[in-house]
XYZ file of N, CA, C and O in Angstrom:
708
model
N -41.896 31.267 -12.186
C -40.994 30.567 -13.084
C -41.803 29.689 -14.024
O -42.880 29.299 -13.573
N -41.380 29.210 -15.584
C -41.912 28.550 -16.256
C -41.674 27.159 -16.190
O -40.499 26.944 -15.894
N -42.095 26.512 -16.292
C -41.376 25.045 -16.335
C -40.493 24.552 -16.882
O -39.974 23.519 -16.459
N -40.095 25.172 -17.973
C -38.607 24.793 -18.384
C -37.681 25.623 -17.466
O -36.768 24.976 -16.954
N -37.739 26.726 -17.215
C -36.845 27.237 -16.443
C -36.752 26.633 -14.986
O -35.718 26.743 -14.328
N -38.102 25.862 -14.415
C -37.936 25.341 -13.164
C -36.832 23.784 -13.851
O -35.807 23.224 -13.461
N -37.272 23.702 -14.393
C -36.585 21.927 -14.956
C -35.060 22.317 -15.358
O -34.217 21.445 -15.152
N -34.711 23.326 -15.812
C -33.719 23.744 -16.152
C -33.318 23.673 -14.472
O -32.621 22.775 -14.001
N -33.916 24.831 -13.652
C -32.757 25.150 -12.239
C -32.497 23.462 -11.428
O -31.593 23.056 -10.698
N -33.739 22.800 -11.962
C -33.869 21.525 -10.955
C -32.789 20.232 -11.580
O -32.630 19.274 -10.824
N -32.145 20.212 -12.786
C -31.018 19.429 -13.232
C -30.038 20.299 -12.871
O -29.153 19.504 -12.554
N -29.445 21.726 -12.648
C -28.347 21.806 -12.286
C -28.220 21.869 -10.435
O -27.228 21.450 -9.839
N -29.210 22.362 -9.873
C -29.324 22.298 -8.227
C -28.970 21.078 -8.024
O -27.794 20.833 -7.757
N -30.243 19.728 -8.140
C -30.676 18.614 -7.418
C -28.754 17.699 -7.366
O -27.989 17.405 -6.447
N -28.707 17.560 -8.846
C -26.858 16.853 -8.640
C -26.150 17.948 -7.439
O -25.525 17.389 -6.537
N -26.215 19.153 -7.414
C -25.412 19.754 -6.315
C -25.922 18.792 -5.129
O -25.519 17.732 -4.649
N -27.044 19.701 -4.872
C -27.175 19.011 -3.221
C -27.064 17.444 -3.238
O -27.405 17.054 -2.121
N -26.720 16.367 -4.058
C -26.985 14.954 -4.143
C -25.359 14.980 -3.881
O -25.020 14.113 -3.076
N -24.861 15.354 -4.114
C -23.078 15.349 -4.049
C -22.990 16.070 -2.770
O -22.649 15.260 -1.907
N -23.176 17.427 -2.207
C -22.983 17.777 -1.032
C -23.395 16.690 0.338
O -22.804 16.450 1.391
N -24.859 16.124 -0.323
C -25.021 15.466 0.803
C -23.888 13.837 1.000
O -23.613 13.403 2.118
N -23.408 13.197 -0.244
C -22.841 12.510 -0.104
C -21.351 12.790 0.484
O -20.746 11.982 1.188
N -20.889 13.969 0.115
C -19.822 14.288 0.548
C -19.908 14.294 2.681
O -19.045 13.918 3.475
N -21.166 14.821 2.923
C -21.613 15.002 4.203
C -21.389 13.335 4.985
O -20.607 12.990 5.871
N -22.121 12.784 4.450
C -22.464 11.123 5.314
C -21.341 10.499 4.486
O -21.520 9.299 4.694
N -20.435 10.590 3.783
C -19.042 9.841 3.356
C -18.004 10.561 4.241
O -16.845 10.151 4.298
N -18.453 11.699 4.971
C -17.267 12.381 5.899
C -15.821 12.814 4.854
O -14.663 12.939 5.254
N -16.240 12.954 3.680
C -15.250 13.368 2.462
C -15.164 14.602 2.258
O -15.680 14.729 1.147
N -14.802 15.753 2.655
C -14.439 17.090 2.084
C -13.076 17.199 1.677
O -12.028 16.570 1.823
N -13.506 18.294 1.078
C -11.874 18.779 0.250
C -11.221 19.321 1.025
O -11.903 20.020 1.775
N -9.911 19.348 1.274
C -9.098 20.238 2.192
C -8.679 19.084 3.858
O -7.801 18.935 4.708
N -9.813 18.629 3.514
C -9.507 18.055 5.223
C -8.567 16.885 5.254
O -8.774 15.835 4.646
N -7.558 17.128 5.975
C -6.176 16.071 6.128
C -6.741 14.690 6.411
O -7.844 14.771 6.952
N -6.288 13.356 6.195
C -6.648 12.436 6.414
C -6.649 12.265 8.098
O -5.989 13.021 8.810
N -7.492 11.153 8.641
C -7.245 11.100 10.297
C -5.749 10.199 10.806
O -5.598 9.068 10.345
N -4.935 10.644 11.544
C -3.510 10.548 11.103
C -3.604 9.489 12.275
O -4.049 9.666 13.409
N -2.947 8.078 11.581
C -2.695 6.793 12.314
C -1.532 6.749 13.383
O -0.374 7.135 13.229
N -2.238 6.069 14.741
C -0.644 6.097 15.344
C 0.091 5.276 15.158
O 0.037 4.357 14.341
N 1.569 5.765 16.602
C 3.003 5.006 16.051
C 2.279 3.539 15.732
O 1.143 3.572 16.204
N 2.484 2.605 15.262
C 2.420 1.173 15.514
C 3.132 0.510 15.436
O 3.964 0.774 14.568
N 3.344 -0.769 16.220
C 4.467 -1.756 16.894
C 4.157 -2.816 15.711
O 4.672 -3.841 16.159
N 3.750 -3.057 14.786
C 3.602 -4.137 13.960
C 2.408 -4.415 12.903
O 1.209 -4.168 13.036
N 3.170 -5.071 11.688
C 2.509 -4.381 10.372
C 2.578 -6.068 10.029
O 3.596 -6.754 10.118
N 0.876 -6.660 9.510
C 1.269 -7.668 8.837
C 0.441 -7.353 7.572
O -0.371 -6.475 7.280
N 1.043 -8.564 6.853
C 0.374 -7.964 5.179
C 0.323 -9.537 4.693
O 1.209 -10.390 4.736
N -0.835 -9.601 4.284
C -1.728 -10.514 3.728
C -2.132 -10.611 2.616
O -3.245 -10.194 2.295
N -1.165 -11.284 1.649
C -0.768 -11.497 0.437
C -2.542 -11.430 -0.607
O -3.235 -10.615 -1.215
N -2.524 -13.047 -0.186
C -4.080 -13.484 -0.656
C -4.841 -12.415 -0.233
O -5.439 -12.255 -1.297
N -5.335 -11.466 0.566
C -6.450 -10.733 0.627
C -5.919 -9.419 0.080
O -6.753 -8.515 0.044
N -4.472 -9.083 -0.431
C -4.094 -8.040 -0.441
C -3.796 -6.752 0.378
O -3.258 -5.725 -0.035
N -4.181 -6.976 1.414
C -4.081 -6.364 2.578
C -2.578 -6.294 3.522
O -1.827 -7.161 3.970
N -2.594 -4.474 3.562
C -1.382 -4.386 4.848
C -2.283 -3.720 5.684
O -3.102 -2.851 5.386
N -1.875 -4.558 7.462
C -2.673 -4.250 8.233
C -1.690 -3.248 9.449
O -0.477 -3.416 9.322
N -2.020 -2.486 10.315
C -1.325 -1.537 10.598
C -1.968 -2.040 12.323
O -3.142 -1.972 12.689
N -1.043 -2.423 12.959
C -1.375 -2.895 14.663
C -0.912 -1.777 15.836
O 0.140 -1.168 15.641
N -1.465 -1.584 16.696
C -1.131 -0.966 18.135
C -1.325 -1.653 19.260
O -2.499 -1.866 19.561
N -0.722 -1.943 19.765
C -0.826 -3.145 21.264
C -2.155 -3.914 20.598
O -3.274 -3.586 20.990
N -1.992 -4.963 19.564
C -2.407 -5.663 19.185
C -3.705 -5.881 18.369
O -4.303 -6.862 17.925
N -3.932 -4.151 18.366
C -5.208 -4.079 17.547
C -5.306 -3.320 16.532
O -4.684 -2.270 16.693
N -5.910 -3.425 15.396
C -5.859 -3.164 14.138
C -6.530 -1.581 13.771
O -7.685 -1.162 13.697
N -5.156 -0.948 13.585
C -5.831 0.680 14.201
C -5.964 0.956 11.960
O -6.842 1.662 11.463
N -5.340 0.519 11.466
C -6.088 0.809 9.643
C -5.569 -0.460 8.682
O -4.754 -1.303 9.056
N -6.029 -0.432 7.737
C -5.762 -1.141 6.755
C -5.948 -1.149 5.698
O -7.157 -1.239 5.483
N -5.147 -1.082 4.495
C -4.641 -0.551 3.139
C -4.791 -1.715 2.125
O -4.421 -2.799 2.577
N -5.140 -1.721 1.166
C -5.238 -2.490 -0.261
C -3.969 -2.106 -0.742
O -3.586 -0.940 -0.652
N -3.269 -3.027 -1.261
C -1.883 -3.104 -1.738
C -1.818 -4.330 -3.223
O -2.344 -5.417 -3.461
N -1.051 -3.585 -3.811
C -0.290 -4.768 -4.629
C 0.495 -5.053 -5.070
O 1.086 -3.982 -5.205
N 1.240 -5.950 -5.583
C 2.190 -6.922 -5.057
C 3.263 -7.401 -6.188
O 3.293 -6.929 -7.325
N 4.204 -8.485 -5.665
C 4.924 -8.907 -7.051
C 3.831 -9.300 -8.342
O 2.617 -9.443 -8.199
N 4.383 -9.397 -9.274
C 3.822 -9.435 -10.597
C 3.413 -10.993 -10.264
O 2.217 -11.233 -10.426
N 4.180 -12.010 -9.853
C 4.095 -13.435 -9.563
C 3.956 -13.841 -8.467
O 4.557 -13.468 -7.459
N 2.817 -14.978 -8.600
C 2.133 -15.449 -7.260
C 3.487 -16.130 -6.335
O 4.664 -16.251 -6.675
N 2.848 -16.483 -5.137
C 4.133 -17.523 -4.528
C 5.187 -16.746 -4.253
O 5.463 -15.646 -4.731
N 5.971 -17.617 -3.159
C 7.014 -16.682 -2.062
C 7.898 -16.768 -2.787
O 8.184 -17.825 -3.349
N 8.899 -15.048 -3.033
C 10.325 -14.805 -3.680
C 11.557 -15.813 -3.284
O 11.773 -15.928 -2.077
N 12.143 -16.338 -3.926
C 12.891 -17.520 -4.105
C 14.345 -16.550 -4.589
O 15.268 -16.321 -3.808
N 14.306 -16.123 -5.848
C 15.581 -15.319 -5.978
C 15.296 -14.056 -6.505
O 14.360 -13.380 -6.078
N 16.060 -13.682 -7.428
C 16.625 -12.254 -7.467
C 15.842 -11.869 -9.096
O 16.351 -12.391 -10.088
N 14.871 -11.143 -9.237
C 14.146 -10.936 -10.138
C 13.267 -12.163 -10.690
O 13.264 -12.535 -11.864
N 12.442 -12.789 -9.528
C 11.274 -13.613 -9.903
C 10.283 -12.703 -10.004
O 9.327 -12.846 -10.765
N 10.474 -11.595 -9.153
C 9.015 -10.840 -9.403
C 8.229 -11.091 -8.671
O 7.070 -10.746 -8.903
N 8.684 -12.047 -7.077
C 7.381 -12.533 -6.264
C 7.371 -11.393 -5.149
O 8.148 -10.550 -5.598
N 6.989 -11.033 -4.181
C 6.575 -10.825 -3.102
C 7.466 -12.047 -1.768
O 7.383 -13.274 -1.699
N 8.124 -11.233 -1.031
C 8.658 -12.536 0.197
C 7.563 -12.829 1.437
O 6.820 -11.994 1.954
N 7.634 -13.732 1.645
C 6.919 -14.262 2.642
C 8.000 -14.589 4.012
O 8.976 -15.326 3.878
N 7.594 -13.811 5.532
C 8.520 -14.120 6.437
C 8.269 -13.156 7.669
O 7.164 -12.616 7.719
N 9.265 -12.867 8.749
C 9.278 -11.895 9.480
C 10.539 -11.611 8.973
O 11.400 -12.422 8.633
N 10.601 -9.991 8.938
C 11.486 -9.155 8.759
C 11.206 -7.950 10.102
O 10.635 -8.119 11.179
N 11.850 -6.738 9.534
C 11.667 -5.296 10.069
C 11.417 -4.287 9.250
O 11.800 -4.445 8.091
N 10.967 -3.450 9.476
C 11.375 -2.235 8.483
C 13.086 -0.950 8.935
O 13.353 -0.112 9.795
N 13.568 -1.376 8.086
C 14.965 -0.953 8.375
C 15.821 0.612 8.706
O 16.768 1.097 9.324
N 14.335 1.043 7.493
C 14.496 2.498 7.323
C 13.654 2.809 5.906
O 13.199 1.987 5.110
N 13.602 4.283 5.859
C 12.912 5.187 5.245
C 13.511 5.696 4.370
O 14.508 6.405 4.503
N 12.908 5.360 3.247
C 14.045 6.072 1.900
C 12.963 7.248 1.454
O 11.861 6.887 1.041
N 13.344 8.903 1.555
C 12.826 9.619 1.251
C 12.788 10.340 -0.322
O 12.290 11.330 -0.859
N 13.478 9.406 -0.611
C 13.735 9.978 -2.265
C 14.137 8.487 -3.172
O 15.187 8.024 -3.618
N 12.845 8.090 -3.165
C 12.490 6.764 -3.902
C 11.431 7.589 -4.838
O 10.554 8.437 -4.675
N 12.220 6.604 -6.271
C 11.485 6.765 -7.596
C 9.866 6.314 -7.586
O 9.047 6.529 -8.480
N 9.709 5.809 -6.650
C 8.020 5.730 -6.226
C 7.751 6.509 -5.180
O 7.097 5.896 -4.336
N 7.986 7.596 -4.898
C 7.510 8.598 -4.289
C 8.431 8.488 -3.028
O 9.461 9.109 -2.764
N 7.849 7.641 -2.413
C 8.730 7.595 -0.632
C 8.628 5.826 -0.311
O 7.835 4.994 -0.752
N 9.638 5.704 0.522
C 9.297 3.971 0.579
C 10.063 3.465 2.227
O 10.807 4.092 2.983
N 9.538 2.217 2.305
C 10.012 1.858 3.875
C 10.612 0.515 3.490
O 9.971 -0.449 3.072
N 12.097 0.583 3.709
C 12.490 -0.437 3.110
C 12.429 -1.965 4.428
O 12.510 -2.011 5.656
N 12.232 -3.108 3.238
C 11.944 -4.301 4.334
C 13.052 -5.046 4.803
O 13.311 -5.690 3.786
N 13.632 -5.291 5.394
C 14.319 -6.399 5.862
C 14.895 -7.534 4.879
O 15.899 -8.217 5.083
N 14.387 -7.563 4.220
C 14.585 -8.912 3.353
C 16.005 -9.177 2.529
O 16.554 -8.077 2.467
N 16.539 -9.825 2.102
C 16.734 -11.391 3.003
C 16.816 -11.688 4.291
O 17.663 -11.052 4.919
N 16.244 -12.394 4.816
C 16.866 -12.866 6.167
C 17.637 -14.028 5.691
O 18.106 -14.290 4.584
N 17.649 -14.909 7.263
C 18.939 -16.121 7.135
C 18.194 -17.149 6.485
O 18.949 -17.845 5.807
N 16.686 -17.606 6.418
C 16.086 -18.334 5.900
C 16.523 -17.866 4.321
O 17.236 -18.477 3.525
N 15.951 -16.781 4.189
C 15.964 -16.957 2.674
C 17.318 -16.919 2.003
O 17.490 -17.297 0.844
N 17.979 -16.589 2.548
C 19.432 -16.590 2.255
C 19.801 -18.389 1.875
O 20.074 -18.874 0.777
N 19.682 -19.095 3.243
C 19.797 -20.357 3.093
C 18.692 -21.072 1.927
O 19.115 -21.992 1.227
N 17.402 -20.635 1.787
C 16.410 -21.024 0.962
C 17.123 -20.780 -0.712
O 16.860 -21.634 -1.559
N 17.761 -19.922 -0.982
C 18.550 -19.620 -2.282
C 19.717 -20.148 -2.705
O 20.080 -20.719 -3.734
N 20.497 -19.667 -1.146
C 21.527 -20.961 -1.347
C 21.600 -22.440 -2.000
O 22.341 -22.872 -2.883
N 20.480 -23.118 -1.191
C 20.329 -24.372 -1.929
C 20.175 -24.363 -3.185
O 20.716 -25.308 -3.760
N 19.623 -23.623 -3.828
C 18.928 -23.650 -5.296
C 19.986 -23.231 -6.077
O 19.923 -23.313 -7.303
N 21.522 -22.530 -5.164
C 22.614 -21.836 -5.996
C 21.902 -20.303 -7.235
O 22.150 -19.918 -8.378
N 21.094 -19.949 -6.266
C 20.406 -18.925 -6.432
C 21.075 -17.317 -5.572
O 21.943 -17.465 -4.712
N 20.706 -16.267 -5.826
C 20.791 -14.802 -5.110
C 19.457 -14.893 -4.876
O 18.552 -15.167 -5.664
N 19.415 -14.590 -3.507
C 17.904 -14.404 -2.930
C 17.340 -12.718 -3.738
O 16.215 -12.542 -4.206
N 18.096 -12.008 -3.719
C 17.427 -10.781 -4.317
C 17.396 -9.614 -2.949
O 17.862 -10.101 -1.920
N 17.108 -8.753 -2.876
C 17.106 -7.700 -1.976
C 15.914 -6.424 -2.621
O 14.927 -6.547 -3.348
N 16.585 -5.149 -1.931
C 15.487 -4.502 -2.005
C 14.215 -4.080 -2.071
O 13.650 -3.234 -2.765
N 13.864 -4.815 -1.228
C 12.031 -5.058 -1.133
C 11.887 -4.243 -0.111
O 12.455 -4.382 0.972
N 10.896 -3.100 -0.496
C 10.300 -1.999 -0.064
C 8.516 -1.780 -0.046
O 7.877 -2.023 -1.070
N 7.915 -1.362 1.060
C 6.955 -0.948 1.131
C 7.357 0.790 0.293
O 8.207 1.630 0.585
N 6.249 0.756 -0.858
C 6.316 2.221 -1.283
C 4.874 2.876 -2.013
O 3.731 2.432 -1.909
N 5.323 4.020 -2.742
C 3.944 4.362 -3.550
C 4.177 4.416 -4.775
O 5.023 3.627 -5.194
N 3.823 4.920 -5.300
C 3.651 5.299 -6.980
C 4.158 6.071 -7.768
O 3.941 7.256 -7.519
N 5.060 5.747 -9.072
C 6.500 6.646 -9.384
C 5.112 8.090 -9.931
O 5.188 9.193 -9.390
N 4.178 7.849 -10.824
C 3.310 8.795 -11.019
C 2.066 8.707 -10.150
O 2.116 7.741 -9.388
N 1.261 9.243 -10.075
C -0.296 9.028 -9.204
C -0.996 10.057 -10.096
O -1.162 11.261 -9.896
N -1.446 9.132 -11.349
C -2.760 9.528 -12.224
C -3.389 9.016 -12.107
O -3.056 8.019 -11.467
N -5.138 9.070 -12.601
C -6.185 8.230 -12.289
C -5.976 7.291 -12.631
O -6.124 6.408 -11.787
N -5.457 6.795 -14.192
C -5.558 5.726 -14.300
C -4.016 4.843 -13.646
O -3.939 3.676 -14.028
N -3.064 5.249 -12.891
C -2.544 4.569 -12.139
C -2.891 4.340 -10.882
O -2.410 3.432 -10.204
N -3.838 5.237 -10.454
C -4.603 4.765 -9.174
C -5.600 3.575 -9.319
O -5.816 2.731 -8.449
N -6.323 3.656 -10.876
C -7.360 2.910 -10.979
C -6.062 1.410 -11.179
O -5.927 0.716 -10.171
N -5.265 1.046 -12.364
C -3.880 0.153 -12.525
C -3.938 -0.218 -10.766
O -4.777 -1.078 -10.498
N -3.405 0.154 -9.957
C -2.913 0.017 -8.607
C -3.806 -0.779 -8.287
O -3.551 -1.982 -8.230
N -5.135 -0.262 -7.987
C -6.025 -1.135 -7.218
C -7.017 -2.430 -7.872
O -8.041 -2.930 -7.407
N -6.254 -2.743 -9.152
C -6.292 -3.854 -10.200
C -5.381 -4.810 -10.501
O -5.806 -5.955 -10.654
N -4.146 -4.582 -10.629
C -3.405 -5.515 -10.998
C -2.581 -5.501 -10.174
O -2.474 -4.348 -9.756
N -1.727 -6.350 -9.553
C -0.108 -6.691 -8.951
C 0.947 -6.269 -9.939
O 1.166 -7.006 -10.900
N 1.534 -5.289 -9.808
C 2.584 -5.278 -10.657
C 4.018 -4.784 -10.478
O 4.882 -4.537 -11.319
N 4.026 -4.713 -9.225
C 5.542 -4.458 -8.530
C 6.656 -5.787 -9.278
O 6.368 -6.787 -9.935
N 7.793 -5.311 -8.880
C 8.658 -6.560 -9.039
C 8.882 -7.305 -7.568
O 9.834 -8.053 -7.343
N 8.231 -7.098 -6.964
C 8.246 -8.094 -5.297
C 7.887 -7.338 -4.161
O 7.792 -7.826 -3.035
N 7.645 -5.908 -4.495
C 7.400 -4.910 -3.200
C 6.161 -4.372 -2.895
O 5.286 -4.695 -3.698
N 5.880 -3.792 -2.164
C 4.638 -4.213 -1.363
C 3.901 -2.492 -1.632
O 4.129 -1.595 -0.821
N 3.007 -2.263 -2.905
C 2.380 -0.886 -3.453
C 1.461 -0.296 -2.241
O 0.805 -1.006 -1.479
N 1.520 0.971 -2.203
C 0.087 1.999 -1.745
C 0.140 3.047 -2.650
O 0.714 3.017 -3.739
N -0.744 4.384 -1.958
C -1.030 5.015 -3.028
C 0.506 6.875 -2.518
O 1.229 6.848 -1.522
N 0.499 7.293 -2.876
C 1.716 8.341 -2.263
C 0.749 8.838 -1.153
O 1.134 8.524 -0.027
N -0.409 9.534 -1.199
C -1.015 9.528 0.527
C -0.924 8.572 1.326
O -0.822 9.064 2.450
N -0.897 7.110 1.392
C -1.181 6.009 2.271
C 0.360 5.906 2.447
O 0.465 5.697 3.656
N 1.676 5.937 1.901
C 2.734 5.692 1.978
C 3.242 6.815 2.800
O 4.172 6.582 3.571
N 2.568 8.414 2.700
C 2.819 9.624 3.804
C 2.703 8.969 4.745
O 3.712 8.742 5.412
N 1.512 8.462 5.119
C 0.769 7.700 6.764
C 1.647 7.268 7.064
O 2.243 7.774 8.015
N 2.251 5.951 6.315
C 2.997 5.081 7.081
C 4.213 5.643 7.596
O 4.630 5.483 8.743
N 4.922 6.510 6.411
C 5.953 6.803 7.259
C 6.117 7.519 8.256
O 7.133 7.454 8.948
N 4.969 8.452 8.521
C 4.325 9.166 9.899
C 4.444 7.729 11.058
O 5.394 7.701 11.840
N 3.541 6.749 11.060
C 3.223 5.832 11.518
C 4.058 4.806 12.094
O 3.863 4.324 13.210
N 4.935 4.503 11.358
C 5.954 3.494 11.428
C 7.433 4.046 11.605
O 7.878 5.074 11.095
N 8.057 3.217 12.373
C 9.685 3.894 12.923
C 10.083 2.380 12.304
O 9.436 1.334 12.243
N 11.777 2.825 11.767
C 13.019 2.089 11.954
C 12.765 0.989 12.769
O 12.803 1.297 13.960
N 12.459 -0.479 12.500
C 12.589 -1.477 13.479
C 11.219 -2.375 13.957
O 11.001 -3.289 14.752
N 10.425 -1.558 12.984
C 8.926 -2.100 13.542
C 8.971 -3.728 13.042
O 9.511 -4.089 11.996
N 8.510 -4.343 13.696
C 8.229 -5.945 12.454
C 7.460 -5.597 11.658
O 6.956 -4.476 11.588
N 7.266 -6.529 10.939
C 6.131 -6.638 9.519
C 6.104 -8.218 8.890
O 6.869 -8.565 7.990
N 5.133 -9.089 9.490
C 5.400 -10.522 8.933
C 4.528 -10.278 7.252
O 3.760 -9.319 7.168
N 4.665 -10.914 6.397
C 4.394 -10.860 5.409
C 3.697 -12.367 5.359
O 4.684 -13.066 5.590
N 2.944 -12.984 5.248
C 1.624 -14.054 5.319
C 1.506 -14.336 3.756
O 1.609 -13.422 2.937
N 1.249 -15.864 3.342
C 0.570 -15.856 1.762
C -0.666 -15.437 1.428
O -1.037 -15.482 0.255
């Protein structure tokens, strides 16, 4: 071989095998199903770090980057745009949500009910763990950048499959600032 032709085979080979091998030690291939989380008894989600954490008899079997109401601070009423802070449940599974699939939360409870009351406020409802009405790059890249739900708690439409694999009707889920 001449040297351009070796320099030629050695820029299109060397990126192959540099990607195969990363694909190797990242444990990333194509085709292969994610490793599927079990049932779990309790989900907390951690506003400030962005984090929903996924528990089994008390230990932290995964955990997801999420984001959040558009506005900092615990939901007060009915289109602030915050995120609630509290214990709830997850109530049930809405399989035909405009964000792909979603686990709806509990929310209001009697606190926040009474917390709105005073203010002669509607606490607001429908706050859902869900995914993404589209999943393009740049809404994947959007997602894991900005907060921009109106109070509900984002993943990506694979991480929102998991959960609802994962999670039954009734699980808690405290929600933390």
């Amino acid at each position: 071989m001449t040297a351009i032709s070796m320099t030629s085979f050695g820029f299109r080979v060397v990126p192959a095998l540099l990607l195969g091998l990363l694909a190797l030690v990242s444990g990333a291939q194509a085709g292969k199903p994610p490793t599927p989380v079990p049932t779990v008894d309790r989900i907390e989600v951690y506003k400030a770090g962005h984090q929903l954490k996924l528990l089994h008899e008390g230990k932290v079997v995964k955990t997801y980057r999420v984001a959040l109401g558009r506005q900092d601070g615990r939901k007060e009423r009915a289109g602030d745009n915050r995120t609630p802070e509290g214990a709830y449940v997850i109530d049930f599974i809405k399989d035909d949500s405009v964000y792909h699939r979603a686990l709806h939360i509990s929310y209001p409870n009697q606190d926040d009910f009474q917390r709105a009351a005073a203010k002669g406020e509607r606490p607001g409802g429908n706050i859902m763990i869900h995914g993404l009405a589209e999943e393009t790059p740049m809404a994947l890249r959007m997602h894991q950048i900005f907060d921009w739900t109106h109070g509900c708690i984002a993943v990506t439409n694979e991480e929102v499959e998991e959960l609802a694999k994962a999670i039954q009707p009734g699980t808690p889920i405290t929600i933390y600032p």
